[in-house]
């Protein structure tokens, strides 16, 4: 049969993969990365941008790439062409590539050679390749003709966990094998006198107490490094391993990883290791830890490579991310904590507070009222002033602004505030603002035009001082602008403040955890009102209570808007205004994004930081447009990046209870704190961001559990989206329309990610990540998809509402807005607004002594979601949830998703419910009917008619069994025993005849398809029974017992004649429907392990369909109609 006869329509082709990166290799200024069976080629030329040149697809067929070996050329010229051996699992392929003039060309590739055993290492030997196989044998292979030249086994035929080949010829080839006995076996294949005669090991090296996963040899220094399951890295002095009989000596034992170490690489001056703890560590050859790179998330870093000339380290992780890091070297002055040596006989007293004026000037005050300045460049202390009135109790805050000229403020327990110019401290100005203690100080800066100092006194009064400098800069003017009054609380003082651009409002946070909005320039004061009602009237002045509790005549302006206890009872720690939004942080471990509309604060999004960071101290915006979060994790100060989910800086300071200060500029980042009576300073050149480049963003740290396509956006030619392929190398038809699909994924790592998938480039761009969930996210549902301007005024972009659910019985509802933005790499910007949330066991979190009690009910997990849009849009849709406790629950969304209410539940299945799906029956001349289908672990399907669920007198809902509990959902209108075990996939499709296909896939690999019809009641029955309703009836029913070899986790009915299914057996299979039992058409092998969900959608008649598969990674397929 010819080639055309073998083609069966439709046939899916892989378009995009986001899988764990399992192989990396630097070749001059090129980087080769292995992702599944594909090879990614990056350009690392510093003359241009770091960018991807080409994706070479399907190099190893069904095998994963584990490594690359470039053939050394006699003249050393591999800048224009190179011969690369690509290997992984049991597969090997030789490919010749050309990459000169910034263009990539695949010149030739050999056939795929399947070995009989696992390939651990490959070495080029004078045109041939030597392979180290999994049971301690070596094979010499001819790559041109593809034949085996020689195979030599070792006498110790144990299973290997790693191997390393050393030498340039067959005669000097040495094998270092990591055996399951935790030993290193060194042997020489050339010792064999005849073929197939085993060779005894020359040396056995013991030391590790776990399996050895990786090893690296540095010939110039005779060092061998090994990485093991015992979480350690060992360094051995082995000399020249090409010479038998040498001596092996352990010279270093490195403990720094908290989990198994996967990879190790020896460089001329460094040792680099990476492991399951997602950390890449840089050591000296003596075992001293020099650097730690943290940025990947999930199950570990699988591959590392190094570019010694540029001092780069490249890491690839299980999160499919690739990162490039810069080696700083030993003793680099840009990092580290140093004591500033304050203790001296010439400086009496004890340090009470410290602050930073820029990144190179530090201020400290003692209990004697002395103010000192430390210059980081000069490295000396200087006393600025001494005031006995500021003994014992003193607050100290430095003003934001340029480093050349700065201000600081001091406050004491008698209501006195002193403003001090740092350069001319003799020009200090002090005022008595309150009759009692000053509780807090904060600065608010609007550009360089307006500077305010806010001071909190007794009774919730906040004095707002306007600070101005004389033209000469040697004098300052302090004028009280107004006074604000905080809402009543036990600890009634503000903690932070900021101007809200353009400067009409000042946003403050208080010790009670509330966020307040005050007018920046109040008008003439009106008649004072009762201070207990501060803020009751927007912007109205109110009187404050004095220190003795008596009423004073001083009027204070109440807030125009208040978000009470937004951050709980521990207080707000910072307020930042950027890009039209307000960002607040608190000691509840979260930060909020707020919006001010019509003078009112509105919460948009709540985000949690990294696990364990319960004290979030502040936010900083970095030049690339992202933000970093400052906080305390146990006894460490941490600078954390929400974008890359990494700890950029970690300082072991003892905790946030002590006086500390932080400053960040483009030149350097500084963190100062008090410890053991001295000032400790941590500095890092280059600011908050670490000197590394993200070659590719990671997707999720754990398995993808659900994939949903939201919609598509068309971008004009002015939005240039980076392409992974050169235009002349695109296959015919693969360019597709100028559309970008918006896809949402959720994962076990508790995050929801919004992705942009252009149809023309084969790339993926992460637009944003939502981290609201406290446990894994297993299900998504999307509804109300539209454009930003609505149907009457459509504008470019896309809007939708999303419901996510998962562990701990938690549901979150949020809206997304995707709009064109030329400044981003994807050409798009995504804004997320949190609308509502719900948890079944919220009462448990409010119990005071829950640690002393045993929670009787297990944690319920939501397994699947479905949106049921009712006939009455004013009420909002219903959200059906499949629950692990055997219930199907209905939630009612009201007020555009801002109210989420549990409406009803049923325990009909009496076992874990795995799937829910909704569909409608619409036939001309008949009312629209809404149905819900649920599937459980016993293989049964249940159908409910929800058309009249909210109508008065409806029998669908029954009264609650107990007061305060939800309604009970009535009995289903139809049940079908479709499978013998759990149903993992479910889909429906309406036909032109008014029937419905219902398809399901089970854990035993079987498929079940039935055709349902709507049976209308007879006129006589309808007239005689008021509650007579149409009934579902099964017309046809078919089963395919062994459709797949494992769980069927994805299923989609594309048309009445075509269905596609996906399984854990990694096969995407097409089925023909409509002629009795489903008929197999063809199957395609995909590369995502443990697929948990699948979504398919049509793109256009020219481009066909796209299919996204989510599991331990993400893969996108397309096929043509």
Coordinates of C-alpha atoms in Angstrom, one line a residue, residues 277-471:
X277 CA 14.2 20.2 46.3
X278 CA 14.1 22.5 43.2
X279 CA 17.4 24.2 44.3
X280 CA 20.6 24.5 42.3
X281 CA 23.6 24.8 44.5
X282 CA 27.1 26.1 43.5
X283 CA 30.0 24.7 45.6
X284 CA 33.8 25.2 45.6
X285 CA 35.9 22.2 44.9
X286 CA 36.6 22.1 48.7
X287 CA 32.9 21.7 49.5
X288 CA 32.1 25.3 50.4
X289 CA 28.6 26.5 49.5
X290 CA 28.9 29.6 47.3
X291 CA 25.5 30.2 45.8
X292 CA 21.9 28.9 45.8
X293 CA 19.6 29.3 42.9
X294 CA 15.9 28.9 43.8
X295 CA 13.3 29.5 41.1
X296 CA 11.8 26.2 39.8
X297 CA 8.8 24.8 41.5
X298 CA 7.4 21.3 41.7
X299 CA 9.2 18.0 41.9
X300 CA 12.7 19.1 41.2
X301 CA 15.4 20.3 38.7
X302 CA 16.1 17.5 36.2
X303 CA 18.9 18.9 34.0
X304 CA 21.8 21.4 34.3
X305 CA 24.3 22.8 31.9
X306 CA 27.1 25.3 32.2
X307 CA 28.8 27.9 30.0
X308 CA 32.1 28.5 31.6
X309 CA 33.3 31.3 29.4
X310 CA 30.3 33.4 30.3
X311 CA 30.0 32.0 33.9
X312 CA 26.4 30.8 33.2
X313 CA 24.5 27.9 34.7
X314 CA 21.3 26.8 33.0
X315 CA 18.7 24.7 34.8
X316 CA 15.6 22.8 33.5
X317 CA 12.9 21.7 35.8
X318 CA 9.9 19.5 36.2
X319 CA 7.8 22.7 35.8
X320 CA 8.9 22.9 32.2
X321 CA 10.8 26.1 32.9
X322 CA 14.4 26.9 31.7
X323 CA 16.4 29.4 33.7
X324 CA 19.9 30.9 33.2
X325 CA 21.9 32.0 36.3
X326 CA 25.1 34.0 36.7
X327 CA 27.9 32.7 38.7
X328 CA 29.2 35.3 41.1
X329 CA 32.3 33.6 42.5
X330 CA 33.8 33.2 45.9
X331 CA 34.0 36.2 48.1
X332 CA 31.8 38.4 45.9
X333 CA 31.1 41.6 47.7
X334 CA 27.6 42.0 46.3
X335 CA 26.0 39.4 48.6
X336 CA 26.2 38.7 52.3
X337 CA 25.5 40.0 55.8
X338 CA 28.0 42.2 57.6
X339 CA 28.1 43.7 61.1
X340 CA 28.6 47.5 61.0
X341 CA 30.5 47.6 64.3
X342 CA 28.3 50.1 66.2
X343 CA 29.5 49.1 69.7
X344 CA 32.1 51.6 70.9
X345 CA 33.0 53.5 74.0
X346 CA 32.5 56.7 72.0
X347 CA 28.9 55.7 71.2
X348 CA 27.1 55.1 74.5
X349 CA 23.6 53.7 74.8
X350 CA 21.7 50.8 73.3
X351 CA 20.3 50.8 69.8
X352 CA 16.6 51.2 69.6
X353 CA 15.7 51.6 66.0
X354 CA 17.3 51.5 62.5
X355 CA 16.2 52.8 59.1
X356 CA 17.7 53.2 55.6
X357 CA 17.9 56.4 53.6
X358 CA 18.6 54.9 50.2
X359 CA 20.8 51.9 49.7
X360 CA 24.0 53.4 51.0
X361 CA 23.1 55.5 54.0
X362 CA 21.8 54.1 57.3
X363 CA 20.3 55.8 60.3
X364 CA 20.2 54.5 63.9
X365 CA 18.9 55.9 67.2
X366 CA 19.9 54.9 70.7
X367 CA 18.1 55.1 74.1
X368 CA 20.1 58.2 74.9
X369 CA 18.4 60.1 72.1
X370 CA 21.4 60.1 69.8
X371 CA 20.9 59.9 66.0
X372 CA 23.8 58.3 64.0
X373 CA 24.5 58.1 60.3
X374 CA 26.5 55.3 58.7
X375 CA 27.8 55.7 55.1
X376 CA 28.2 52.3 53.4
X377 CA 30.8 53.7 51.0
X378 CA 32.9 55.4 53.6
X379 CA 32.2 52.7 56.3
X380 CA 32.1 54.9 59.3
X381 CA 29.6 56.2 61.9
X382 CA 28.7 59.8 62.4
X383 CA 26.6 61.4 65.1
X384 CA 24.0 63.8 63.6
X385 CA 22.3 65.0 66.8
X386 CA 21.5 64.2 70.4
X387 CA 18.2 65.1 72.1
X388 CA 17.5 63.9 75.6
X389 CA 13.7 64.3 75.0
X390 CA 14.0 61.2 72.7
X391 CA 15.4 58.9 75.3
X392 CA 13.9 55.5 76.1
X393 CA 11.1 55.6 73.5
X394 CA 11.8 56.8 70.0
X395 CA 10.4 56.1 66.6
X396 CA 12.5 56.5 63.5
X397 CA 11.4 56.6 59.8
X398 CA 13.4 57.8 56.8
X399 CA 11.5 59.6 54.0
X400 CA 11.5 58.2 50.5
X401 CA 13.3 60.2 47.8
X402 CA 16.6 60.7 46.1
X403 CA 19.7 59.4 47.9
X404 CA 21.6 62.7 47.7
X405 CA 19.1 64.6 49.8
X406 CA 17.0 62.9 52.5
X407 CA 14.8 63.5 55.5
X408 CA 14.1 61.4 58.6
X409 CA 11.5 61.8 61.3
X410 CA 11.7 61.0 65.0
X411 CA 8.9 60.8 67.5
X412 CA 8.8 60.2 71.3
X413 CA 6.3 59.3 74.0
X414 CA 5.3 62.9 74.8
X415 CA 3.7 63.7 71.4
X416 CA 6.8 65.4 69.9
X417 CA 7.9 64.8 66.3
X418 CA 11.2 66.0 64.9
X419 CA 11.9 66.2 61.2
X420 CA 15.7 66.1 60.5
X421 CA 17.5 66.9 57.2
X422 CA 20.2 64.2 57.0
X423 CA 22.7 66.5 55.3
X424 CA 22.1 69.5 57.6
X425 CA 20.8 68.1 61.0
X426 CA 21.1 71.5 62.7
X427 CA 18.1 72.6 60.6
X428 CA 15.9 70.0 62.3
X429 CA 12.3 71.2 63.1
X430 CA 10.3 69.7 65.9
X431 CA 6.6 70.1 67.0
X432 CA 4.4 68.9 69.8
X433 CA 1.4 67.3 68.1
X434 CA -0.3 65.3 70.9
X435 CA -0.6 65.3 74.6
X436 CA 0.5 61.7 74.7
X437 CA 2.5 59.0 73.0
X438 CA 3.1 59.0 69.3
X439 CA 2.2 55.4 68.2
X440 CA 3.5 55.4 64.6
X441 CA 5.1 57.4 61.8
X442 CA 4.8 57.1 58.0
X443 CA 5.7 59.0 54.9
X444 CA 3.6 59.6 51.8
X445 CA 5.4 60.9 48.6
X446 CA 3.7 62.0 45.4
X447 CA 6.4 62.1 42.8
X448 CA 8.8 64.8 43.9
X449 CA 6.1 67.4 44.2
X450 CA 4.4 66.7 47.6
X451 CA 5.7 65.0 50.8
X452 CA 3.5 64.3 53.8
X453 CA 4.4 62.9 57.2
X454 CA 1.6 61.2 59.1
X455 CA 1.8 60.7 62.9
X456 CA -0.7 58.8 65.0
X457 CA -1.4 59.9 68.5
X458 CA -3.9 59.0 71.3
X459 CA -7.6 58.5 70.5
X460 CA -7.0 57.6 66.8
X461 CA -5.9 61.0 65.8
X462 CA -3.5 61.2 62.8
X463 CA -1.7 64.5 62.2
X464 CA -0.9 65.1 58.6
X465 CA 2.2 67.3 58.2
X466 CA 3.2 68.9 54.9
X467 CA 7.0 69.0 54.5
X468 CA 8.8 71.4 52.1
X469 CA 12.4 72.3 51.6
X470 CA 13.9 75.7 51.1
X471 CA 15.5 76.3 47.6

